[in-house]
Amino acid sequence: PTPVAIRVVGALQGKAPGLEMQTTGTTPGASTQIRIRGSKSITGSNSPLIVIDGIPYDGDINDIDLNDVASVDVLKDASATAIYGSRGANGVILVTTKRGQAGPPRVSYDGYYGIGTPEFKYPVYSPQEYVAMRNISPWTAGYLPQELQDLTAEKFTNWQNLMYQNAIKTNQHITLSGGNDNTHYSIGGGYYKETALLPGKDFTRYSMSSGLDTRV
């Protein structure tokens, strides 16, 4: 089974009223257009400000591994501009990552692997049905030489069977964390890959995160 949220954009759903998310493509890993306070500018950016652990982030939100995220909050009112000034005019997405906790070293692993297949394929004519259709059609130019050769040899190719492939979606993530009363640490690495039913369309992401909190 596929998890409900495999990316941060999935965890954003339902976080705030009026939050709009639209995928800008059909290929795996396609960017997501996020609008918190609507579109107010024709030439300027309408994307919200992304802040990770208090630091503004200019990258794609799809590059953030959801396994490293502890919480996601959305600021859309005046509180956003009060804290971040004009940069928060389009709203702010606050991402807080997981941190280590006091205790012995702990290793956690999260992973899944899923396979996708076409729900249905378009029905196509068999050679006999194709001939019957051509015989009642107004087309009078006859058959092409290749068509006659294939019909004589009873050669039939359903190109859907050659074009479609099984889609895969896998996510593997491992984290090492621990610490004492004064120092907490966390180190994690992840691998995510998603392919489509058509060959040549895939998305692969490698991620690594580390956190160190020390009380001096």
Short mmCIF file of C-alpha atoms in Angstrom, two decimals, residues 101 103-107 176-179 185:
data_model
loop_
_atom_site.label_atom_id
_atom_site.label_comp_id
_atom_site.label_asym_id
_atom_site.label_seq_id
_atom_site.Cartn_x
_atom_site.Cartn_y
_atom_site.Cartn_z
CA GLN A 101 16.89 12.91 22.41
CA GLY A 103 19.44 8.26 25.85
CA PRO A 104 21.48 5.43 24.33
CA PRO A 105 22.02 5.34 20.55
CA ARG A 106 18.85 4.37 18.71
CA VAL A 107 18.58 3.19 15.12
CA LEU A 176 20.77 7.16 14.17
CA SER A 177 20.02 9.34 17.19
CA GLY A 178 20.85 9.66 20.86
CA GLY A 179 22.65 11.85 23.35
CA TYR A 185 22.53 14.27 17.95
#
